[in-house]
Amino acid sequence: MMHITQIQAADETSVKAPTRRALAKQQTRAKVLAAARRLFSEQGYEGATIRDIASAAGMSTGAVFANFTDKSDLFREIMLTDMGALAEAMSEASAQGNGPQDGLLRVFVAGYRFYQTQLPLARAAFSVGWSPVDGPALRSAPQVQSMLGVITDLLRKGEESGELTAGAASELRAQMLFDAYLSNFDQAIFQGWTMDALEARANDQIAILLAGARKS
Amino acid sequence: MDGAAATPAAAPLKVAPPPNLRQTQKEATRNRVIEAAKELFDTQGYQGTTIREIAAHAGVSVGSVFTTFASKYEVLSQVMQDRLDGLYGELDRVMPHLRGSTVDRLRTMFAIHFAFEVRHKRLFLAYIASAFDWTLPSSSIPIGRNARLQEIISDCLRKGMAEGDVDAGVDPDEIKDLLMAAYVWVYRLAAWHDADAKAMTEVMDRQIALIAAGFAPKG
């Protein structure tokens, strides 16, 4: 009885003490994810096979499939974990901003810093982002939506403070800012731009995209 | 300059030599492969088409496809290049005659683009996705960094600066990149929501207007 009560209590607070099996499963997942992260970085999304990932993690392909339905499931998990962490970093960065221009710049820079040391993975994410199925799934993921939300909030605050005019274009402006942010990864990935160069470019882009909402 | 002057001297104009049989055959194989690939990519998509199928459809051996193209991506790249040559030929003819403001000219240019590209939407999407692929030779030109399109946009902006409807203080490169980012977004719409050329043009027009607020001359 006591045993059951404990489980019920744990369920209520949702901090279930993991069983040994659950723990082992978690460790397996972590090992697969670490190996996958490395192989996606080295060989790209198309280049890395489940077989390679399994062997790098020191397990059978069966054991990988017991934890992930397929390669795209595995990749999505890595991406979404990263993007969740990035959305948080962006939100913190935006809180330190002084006005919409500065706030947006801090948000952009937080993103470039985050991927600075893992550009190959970012490149793989862009490739997947164009797939007809995974692309829209990635864009509508809550993690990505909360990045867009950080931008939207900065625009709204600018409107509330009177620095920006409110208007029908706000939603479009937020989306365009996000896409401008994304587009600079091209420069970072393919042309090796430095953080300073990315920041300078982002600063100008933000100014251009905000210009229409500035009171003249 | 020296190089430019030396070239004609080093290679004086000659009457074209009779075509070498092997070259002609190679050219014929190449054309057949490209025609077959165009059809298969359009109907089955890029990912869903194998080199083996392309070879069978073209009526050539798999080996001879590989003697002409290093990879499937190179076939795609060539197919796209052929199509884009047609588009840019059209734009080169049209652009100098376009009237109206810089915004109007940009809108018309993109509208022509979408009307052309939407017919091969799936292929363009495959092409864009492949741009981020690792295994590409460095010589391949991904669509997002399409130099011809970027040149046309830059020319348009410079003309606007000369005519005074683009602020002389802005960096045309930055405006161009924003327009390219907007253009890429329109492609996502096309891919995900099956937008047609008209819908794509409408979204692009709104984006151009928003960017234009940032390049309009001040005062």
Short mmCIF file of C-alpha atoms in Angstrom, two decimals:
data_model
loop_
_atom_site.label_atom_id
_atom_site.label_comp_id
_atom_site.label_asym_id
_atom_site.label_seq_id
_atom_site.Cartn_x
_atom_site.Cartn_y
_atom_site.Cartn_z
CA MET A 1 0.00 0.00 0.00
CA MET A 2 2.69 2.32 0.97
CA HIS A 3 4.38 1.70 -2.38
CA ILE A 4 1.24 2.65 -4.25
CA THR A 5 0.83 5.81 -2.23
CA GLN A 6 4.31 6.87 -3.08
CA ILE A 7 3.71 6.43 -6.75
CA GLN A 8 0.47 8.36 -6.56
CA ALA A 9 2.17 11.17 -4.70
CA ALA A 10 4.91 11.25 -7.27
CA ASP A 11 2.37 11.36 -10.07
CA GLU A 12 0.64 14.32 -8.56
CA THR A 13 3.79 16.38 -8.33
CA SER A 14 4.96 14.87 -11.63
CA VAL A 15 8.48 14.22 -10.38
CA LYS A 16 8.32 10.49 -10.84
CA ALA A 17 11.40 8.83 -9.40
CA PRO A 18 12.79 7.07 -12.48
CA THR A 19 12.92 3.30 -12.40
CA ARG A 20 16.15 1.64 -13.34
CA ARG A 21 14.74 0.74 -16.72
CA ALA A 22 13.58 4.30 -17.38
CA LEU A 23 16.99 5.54 -16.38
CA ALA A 24 18.71 3.14 -18.74
CA LYS A 25 16.38 4.21 -21.50
CA GLN A 26 17.17 7.85 -20.81
CA GLN A 27 20.88 7.15 -20.99
CA THR A 28 20.44 5.31 -24.26
CA ARG A 29 18.52 8.24 -25.68
CA ALA A 30 21.18 10.68 -24.51
CA LYS A 31 23.91 8.55 -26.09
CA VAL A 32 22.06 8.34 -29.39
CA LEU A 33 21.38 12.06 -29.38
CA ALA A 34 25.01 12.91 -28.71
CA ALA A 35 26.21 10.62 -31.50
CA ALA A 36 23.55 11.96 -33.87
CA ARG A 37 24.47 15.55 -33.09
CA ARG A 38 28.08 14.82 -33.98
CA LEU A 39 27.29 12.95 -37.19
CA PHE A 40 24.74 15.50 -38.42
CA SER A 41 27.41 18.15 -37.85
CA GLU A 42 30.05 16.19 -39.72
CA GLN A 43 28.02 14.69 -42.55
CA GLY A 44 24.91 16.77 -42.84
CA TYR A 45 21.37 15.55 -42.51
CA GLU A 46 21.31 13.49 -45.70
CA GLY A 47 24.79 12.12 -45.16
CA ALA A 48 24.29 10.72 -41.67
CA THR A 49 22.52 7.35 -41.61
CA ILE A 50 20.82 5.66 -38.66
CA ARG A 51 23.33 2.85 -39.07
CA ASP A 52 26.28 5.27 -38.66
CA ILE A 53 24.63 6.94 -35.71
CA ALA A 54 23.98 3.60 -34.01
CA SER A 55 27.54 2.46 -34.49
CA ALA A 56 28.92 5.79 -33.24
CA ALA A 57 26.74 5.43 -30.15
CA GLY A 58 27.98 1.85 -29.72
CA MET A 59 24.62 0.17 -30.14
CA SER A 60 22.48 -1.68 -32.65
CA THR A 61 20.23 0.08 -35.13
CA GLY A 62 17.37 -1.74 -33.40
CA ALA A 63 18.19 0.01 -30.14
CA VAL A 64 18.10 3.37 -31.95
CA PHE A 65 14.73 2.58 -33.49
CA ALA A 66 13.41 1.55 -30.08
CA ASN A 67 13.89 5.18 -29.03
CA PHE A 68 13.26 7.18 -32.18
CA THR A 69 10.85 6.44 -35.00
CA ASP A 70 13.24 7.57 -37.73
CA LYS A 71 16.05 9.91 -38.63
CA SER A 72 13.82 12.94 -38.90
CA ASP A 73 12.44 12.24 -35.41
CA LEU A 74 15.98 12.14 -34.10
CA PHE A 75 16.97 15.33 -35.84
CA ARG A 76 13.81 17.12 -34.75
CA GLU A 77 14.55 16.27 -31.13
CA ILE A 78 18.02 17.80 -31.37
CA MET A 79 16.74 20.89 -33.17
CA LEU A 80 13.88 21.50 -30.79
CA THR A 81 16.07 21.09 -27.71
CA ASP A 82 18.47 23.67 -29.13
CA MET A 83 15.74 26.01 -30.23
CA GLY A 84 14.07 25.86 -26.84
CA ALA A 85 17.33 26.92 -25.22
CA LEU A 86 17.83 29.59 -27.88
CA ALA A 87 14.33 31.00 -27.42
CA GLU A 88 15.14 31.42 -23.75
CA ALA A 89 18.45 33.11 -24.51
CA MET A 90 16.65 35.46 -26.90
CA SER A 91 14.03 36.29 -24.34
CA GLU A 92 16.72 37.16 -21.80
CA ALA A 93 18.56 39.24 -24.40
CA SER A 94 15.42 41.17 -25.28
CA ALA A 95 14.81 42.07 -21.63
CA GLN A 96 18.12 43.93 -21.60
CA GLY A 97 17.36 45.95 -24.69
CA ASN A 98 16.75 49.65 -24.65
CA GLY A 99 13.97 50.26 -27.15
CA PRO A 100 12.98 48.15 -30.16
CA GLN A 101 16.11 48.67 -32.27
CA ASP A 102 18.51 47.75 -29.47
CA GLY A 103 16.29 44.95 -28.19
CA LEU A 104 15.98 43.36 -31.63
CA LEU A 105 19.70 43.61 -32.23
CA ARG A 106 20.40 41.83 -28.94
CA VAL A 107 17.97 39.09 -29.92
CA PHE A 108 19.59 38.60 -33.33
CA VAL A 109 23.08 38.55 -31.81
CA ALA A 110 21.99 36.01 -29.18
CA GLY A 111 20.98 33.74 -32.06
CA TYR A 112 24.25 34.14 -33.95
CA ARG A 113 26.24 33.51 -30.78
CA PHE A 114 24.23 30.40 -30.03
CA TYR A 115 25.06 28.78 -33.35
CA GLN A 116 28.54 30.29 -33.69
CA THR A 117 30.22 27.06 -32.62
CA GLN A 118 27.77 24.72 -34.32
CA LEU A 119 27.21 26.17 -37.77
CA PRO A 120 27.18 22.76 -39.51
CA LEU A 121 24.18 21.83 -37.41
CA ALA A 122 22.50 25.10 -38.31
CA ARG A 123 23.18 24.30 -41.94
CA ALA A 124 21.55 20.90 -41.57
CA ALA A 125 18.56 22.56 -39.93
CA PHE A 126 18.17 24.93 -42.87
CA SER A 127 18.26 22.01 -45.26
CA VAL A 128 15.59 20.17 -43.31
CA GLY A 129 13.66 23.42 -43.04
CA TRP A 130 13.02 23.30 -46.76
CA SER A 131 11.53 19.84 -46.75
CA PRO A 132 7.81 19.92 -47.51
CA VAL A 133 6.91 18.06 -44.30
CA ASP A 134 9.60 18.93 -41.77
CA GLY A 135 9.83 22.56 -42.83
CA PRO A 136 6.37 23.70 -41.75
CA ALA A 137 6.56 21.44 -38.68
CA LEU A 138 9.77 23.16 -37.61
CA ARG A 139 8.47 26.66 -38.27
CA SER A 140 5.25 26.06 -36.32
CA ALA A 141 7.03 24.35 -33.41
CA PRO A 142 6.38 26.17 -30.12
CA GLN A 143 10.11 26.80 -29.72
CA VAL A 144 10.32 28.64 -33.04
CA GLN A 145 7.04 30.42 -32.40
CA SER A 146 8.38 31.71 -29.11
CA MET A 147 11.38 33.21 -30.93
CA LEU A 148 8.93 34.97 -33.21
CA GLY A 149 7.01 35.93 -30.06
CA VAL A 150 10.08 37.66 -28.61
CA ILE A 151 10.24 39.82 -31.75
CA THR A 152 6.50 40.52 -31.70
CA ASP A 153 6.69 41.55 -28.04
CA LEU A 154 9.52 43.99 -28.73
CA LEU A 155 7.48 45.60 -31.50
CA ARG A 156 4.43 45.82 -29.24
CA LYS A 157 6.44 47.43 -26.47
CA GLY A 158 7.77 49.93 -28.98
CA GLU A 159 4.19 50.73 -29.96
CA GLU A 160 3.12 51.09 -26.34
CA SER A 161 5.97 53.45 -25.58
CA GLY A 162 5.06 55.49 -28.65
CA GLU A 163 8.38 54.89 -30.37
CA LEU A 164 6.67 52.91 -33.11
CA THR A 165 3.30 53.40 -34.71
CA ALA A 166 0.82 50.56 -34.37
CA GLY A 167 -0.59 49.30 -37.61
CA ALA A 168 -1.70 46.47 -39.78
CA ALA A 169 1.88 45.82 -40.82
CA SER A 170 3.08 44.75 -37.36
CA GLU A 171 2.64 41.06 -37.94
CA LEU A 172 4.31 41.21 -41.35
CA ARG A 173 7.13 43.29 -39.86
CA ALA A 174 7.77 40.72 -37.12
CA GLN A 175 7.89 37.90 -39.66
CA MET A 176 10.21 39.88 -41.93
CA LEU A 177 12.53 40.66 -39.03
CA PHE A 178 12.66 36.97 -38.20
CA ASP A 179 13.42 36.07 -41.81
CA ALA A 180 16.09 38.76 -42.01
CA TYR A 181 17.61 37.23 -38.88
CA LEU A 182 17.55 33.78 -40.50
CA SER A 183 18.94 35.03 -43.81
CA ASN A 184 22.17 36.17 -42.19
CA PHE A 185 23.02 32.57 -41.38
CA ASP A 186 23.84 32.31 -45.08
CA GLN A 187 26.63 34.82 -44.54
CA ALA A 188 27.77 33.01 -41.40
CA ILE A 189 27.66 29.51 -42.89
CA PHE A 190 28.89 30.06 -46.40
CA GLN A 191 31.00 33.19 -46.19
CA GLY A 192 32.48 32.92 -42.72
CA TRP A 193 31.29 36.32 -41.52
CA THR A 194 32.49 37.35 -38.08
CA MET A 195 30.15 38.17 -35.23
CA ASP A 196 30.96 41.87 -35.66
CA ALA A 197 30.06 41.78 -39.33
CA LEU A 198 26.81 39.95 -38.60
CA GLU A 199 25.93 42.43 -35.88
CA ALA A 200 26.60 45.45 -38.10
CA ARG A 201 24.49 43.96 -40.89
CA ALA A 202 21.67 43.06 -38.50
CA ASN A 203 21.67 46.55 -37.03
CA ASP A 204 21.16 48.13 -40.46
CA GLN A 205 18.51 45.59 -41.46
CA ILE A 206 16.52 46.23 -38.30
CA ALA A 207 16.68 49.99 -38.90
CA ILE A 208 15.39 49.54 -42.46
CA LEU A 209 12.54 47.25 -41.39
CA LEU A 210 11.52 49.54 -38.53
CA ALA A 211 11.66 52.72 -40.64
CA GLY A 212 8.06 52.42 -41.82
CA ALA A 213 6.84 52.32 -38.21
CA ARG A 214 8.85 55.32 -37.05
CA LYS A 215 6.92 58.49 -36.53
CA SER A 216 8.18 61.09 -38.95
CA MET B 1 43.64 43.85 -69.45
CA ASP B 2 46.62 41.88 -70.79
CA GLY B 3 44.68 38.67 -70.45
CA ALA B 4 41.70 40.08 -72.31
CA ALA B 5 43.92 41.31 -75.14
CA ALA B 6 45.87 38.07 -75.32
CA THR B 7 42.86 35.81 -75.58
CA PRO B 8 41.82 36.58 -79.16
CA ALA B 9 45.43 36.40 -80.33
CA ALA B 10 46.00 33.08 -78.64
CA ALA B 11 42.79 31.66 -80.03
CA PRO B 12 42.22 33.27 -83.40
CA LEU B 13 38.75 32.89 -84.82
CA LYS B 14 38.57 29.83 -86.96
CA VAL B 15 35.95 28.27 -89.06
CA ALA B 16 34.26 25.81 -86.73
CA PRO B 17 35.93 22.42 -87.11
CA PRO B 18 33.71 19.56 -88.18
CA PRO B 19 32.14 18.24 -85.00
CA ASN B 20 34.01 15.37 -83.55
CA LEU B 21 31.78 12.32 -83.45
CA ARG B 22 32.49 11.52 -79.85
CA GLN B 23 31.72 15.09 -78.79
CA THR B 24 28.46 15.04 -80.68
CA GLN B 25 27.46 11.82 -79.01
CA LYS B 26 28.36 13.16 -75.61
CA GLU B 27 26.32 16.28 -76.28
CA ALA B 28 23.37 14.20 -77.41
CA THR B 29 23.56 12.04 -74.28
CA ARG B 30 23.74 15.12 -72.14
CA ASN B 31 20.65 16.65 -73.73
CA ARG B 32 18.69 13.43 -73.45
CA VAL B 33 19.61 13.06 -69.78
CA ILE B 34 18.55 16.64 -69.07
CA GLU B 35 15.25 16.27 -70.90
CA ALA B 36 14.52 13.01 -69.07
CA ALA B 37 15.50 14.52 -65.73
CA LYS B 38 13.26 17.55 -66.30
CA GLU B 39 10.25 15.32 -66.78
CA LEU B 40 10.99 12.97 -63.90
CA PHE B 41 11.88 15.72 -61.42
CA ASP B 42 8.62 17.51 -62.25
CA THR B 43 6.47 14.42 -61.84
CA GLN B 44 8.28 12.50 -59.09
CA GLY B 45 10.24 15.21 -57.37
CA TYR B 46 13.99 15.39 -57.00
CA GLN B 47 14.33 13.10 -53.99
CA GLY B 48 12.01 10.56 -55.55
CA THR B 49 14.00 10.22 -58.75
CA THR B 50 17.06 8.02 -59.09
CA ILE B 51 19.90 8.26 -61.59
CA ARG B 52 18.91 4.77 -62.75
CA GLU B 53 15.41 6.01 -63.63
CA ILE B 54 16.80 9.03 -65.41
CA ALA B 55 19.08 6.79 -67.46
CA ALA B 56 16.22 4.42 -68.35
CA HIS B 57 13.93 7.31 -69.31
CA ALA B 58 16.66 8.86 -71.44
CA GLY B 59 17.45 5.51 -73.04
CA VAL B 60 21.11 5.60 -72.05
CA SER B 61 23.20 3.52 -69.65
CA VAL B 62 23.69 4.51 -66.02
CA GLY B 63 27.41 4.62 -66.72
CA SER B 64 27.05 7.21 -69.45
CA VAL B 65 25.01 9.46 -67.14
CA PHE B 66 27.89 9.38 -64.72
CA THR B 67 30.48 10.13 -67.38
CA THR B 68 28.57 13.34 -68.10
CA PHE B 69 27.42 14.36 -64.60
CA ALA B 70 29.23 13.81 -61.32
CA SER B 71 26.05 13.47 -59.25
CA LYS B 72 22.29 13.75 -59.29
CA TYR B 73 22.61 17.24 -57.87
CA GLU B 74 24.70 18.22 -60.86
CA VAL B 75 21.90 17.07 -63.15
CA LEU B 76 19.45 19.16 -61.13
CA SER B 77 21.82 22.09 -61.17
CA GLN B 78 22.03 21.90 -64.97
CA VAL B 79 18.28 21.53 -65.37
CA MET B 80 17.76 24.60 -63.19
CA GLN B 81 20.45 26.54 -64.99
CA ASP B 82 18.74 25.89 -68.33
CA ARG B 83 15.42 27.09 -66.97
CA LEU B 84 16.89 30.13 -65.26
CA ASP B 85 18.73 31.10 -68.43
CA GLY B 86 15.33 31.40 -70.05
CA LEU B 87 13.98 33.50 -67.20
CA TYR B 88 16.96 35.82 -67.06
CA GLY B 89 16.95 36.22 -70.79
CA GLU B 90 13.37 37.41 -70.46
CA LEU B 91 14.19 39.73 -67.56
CA ASP B 92 17.19 41.19 -69.38
CA ARG B 93 14.88 42.11 -72.24
CA VAL B 94 12.14 43.52 -70.02
CA MET B 95 13.97 45.34 -67.23
CA PRO B 96 15.44 48.24 -69.26
CA HIS B 97 11.98 49.14 -70.54
CA LEU B 98 10.18 49.10 -67.21
CA ARG B 99 8.80 52.47 -66.18
CA GLY B 100 7.64 53.77 -62.86
CA SER B 101 9.24 53.96 -59.45
CA THR B 102 11.86 51.60 -58.08
CA VAL B 103 9.13 49.91 -56.04
CA ASP B 104 7.03 49.37 -59.17
CA ARG B 105 9.98 47.93 -61.06
CA LEU B 106 10.89 45.58 -58.22
CA ARG B 107 7.30 44.40 -57.99
CA THR B 108 7.10 43.72 -61.70
CA MET B 109 10.41 41.89 -61.68
CA PHE B 110 9.37 39.58 -58.85
CA ALA B 111 5.96 39.03 -60.40
CA ILE B 112 7.67 37.83 -63.61
CA HIS B 113 9.86 35.61 -61.47
CA PHE B 114 6.99 33.96 -59.65
CA ALA B 115 4.92 33.48 -62.77
CA PHE B 116 7.87 31.64 -64.27
CA GLU B 117 9.02 29.65 -61.27
CA VAL B 118 5.67 28.54 -59.94
CA ARG B 119 5.40 26.10 -62.84
CA HIS B 120 8.35 24.20 -61.45
CA LYS B 121 7.76 24.85 -57.79
CA ARG B 122 8.71 21.41 -56.52
CA LEU B 123 11.94 21.51 -58.40
CA PHE B 124 12.82 24.92 -57.08
CA LEU B 125 12.17 23.72 -53.56
CA ALA B 126 14.40 20.70 -54.04
CA TYR B 127 17.02 23.01 -55.44
CA ILE B 128 16.82 25.36 -52.48
CA ALA B 129 16.98 22.48 -49.97
CA SER B 130 19.98 21.00 -51.76
CA ALA B 131 21.79 24.29 -51.38
CA PHE B 132 22.44 23.36 -47.78
CA ASP B 133 23.65 19.89 -48.59
CA TRP B 134 27.19 19.04 -47.61
CA THR B 135 28.24 16.94 -50.48
CA LEU B 136 27.86 19.68 -53.06
CA PRO B 137 30.84 20.73 -55.11
CA SER B 138 31.83 24.27 -54.18
CA SER B 139 31.12 25.33 -57.74
CA SER B 140 27.39 24.70 -57.44
CA ILE B 141 25.30 27.84 -57.17
CA PRO B 142 22.45 27.50 -54.73
CA ILE B 143 19.36 29.49 -55.64
CA GLY B 144 19.45 31.62 -52.47
CA ARG B 145 22.73 33.05 -53.63
CA ASN B 146 21.61 33.33 -57.20
CA ALA B 147 23.99 35.90 -58.65
CA ARG B 148 21.87 36.89 -61.67
CA LEU B 149 18.83 37.69 -59.56
CA GLN B 150 20.96 39.63 -57.10
CA GLU B 151 22.50 41.63 -59.93
CA ILE B 152 19.12 42.53 -61.34
CA ILE B 153 17.94 43.74 -57.92
CA SER B 154 21.12 45.73 -57.38
CA ASP B 155 20.85 47.38 -60.81
CA CYS B 156 17.28 48.29 -60.03
CA LEU B 157 18.29 49.90 -56.72
CA ARG B 158 21.22 51.78 -58.24
CA LYS B 159 18.96 53.14 -60.93
CA GLY B 160 16.61 54.28 -58.17
CA MET B 161 19.47 56.05 -56.43
CA ALA B 162 20.40 57.83 -59.65
CA GLU B 163 16.79 58.84 -60.17
CA GLY B 164 16.36 59.93 -56.57
CA ASP B 165 13.68 57.57 -55.24
CA VAL B 166 16.17 55.46 -53.29
CA ASP B 167 18.02 57.22 -50.46
CA ALA B 168 21.66 57.69 -51.48
CA GLY B 169 22.68 56.95 -47.89
CA VAL B 170 21.51 53.33 -47.82
CA ASP B 171 23.69 50.38 -48.67
CA PRO B 172 22.08 48.77 -51.75
CA ASP B 173 23.61 45.44 -50.76
CA GLU B 174 21.67 45.42 -47.52
CA ILE B 175 18.42 46.27 -49.26
CA LYS B 176 19.11 43.56 -51.80
CA ASP B 177 19.67 40.99 -49.04
CA LEU B 178 16.42 41.97 -47.34
CA LEU B 179 14.60 41.57 -50.64
CA MET B 180 16.22 38.16 -51.07
CA ALA B 181 15.11 37.14 -47.56
CA ALA B 182 11.58 38.26 -48.40
CA TYR B 183 11.73 36.31 -51.65
CA VAL B 184 12.81 33.18 -49.79
CA TRP B 185 9.87 33.56 -47.41
CA VAL B 186 7.48 33.72 -50.33
CA TYR B 187 8.89 30.38 -51.42
CA ARG B 188 8.10 28.90 -48.06
CA LEU B 189 4.53 30.07 -48.49
CA ALA B 190 4.40 28.47 -51.88
CA ALA B 191 5.80 25.24 -50.49
CA TRP B 192 3.72 25.00 -47.37
CA HIS B 193 0.42 26.55 -48.34
CA ASP B 194 0.53 25.85 -52.04
CA ALA B 195 0.31 29.54 -52.86
CA ASP B 196 -0.06 30.31 -56.55
CA ALA B 197 1.82 33.02 -58.46
CA LYS B 198 -0.85 35.60 -57.66
CA ALA B 199 -0.74 34.93 -53.91
CA MET B 200 3.07 34.92 -53.98
CA THR B 201 3.11 38.26 -55.80
CA GLU B 202 0.69 39.81 -53.31
CA VAL B 203 2.80 38.84 -50.31
CA MET B 204 5.95 40.00 -52.06
CA ASP B 205 4.34 43.36 -52.88
CA ARG B 206 3.56 43.96 -49.21
CA GLN B 207 7.09 43.03 -48.22
CA ILE B 208 8.58 45.31 -50.87
CA ALA B 209 6.44 48.19 -49.54
CA LEU B 210 7.70 47.60 -46.01
CA ILE B 211 11.33 47.50 -47.11
CA ALA B 212 10.78 50.56 -49.32
CA ALA B 213 9.84 52.58 -46.22
CA GLY B 214 13.45 51.99 -45.17
CA PHE B 215 15.02 53.12 -48.43
CA ALA B 216 12.78 56.04 -49.33
CA PRO B 217 14.69 59.35 -49.39
CA LYS B 218 14.27 61.19 -46.09
CA GLY B 219 12.60 64.54 -45.81
#
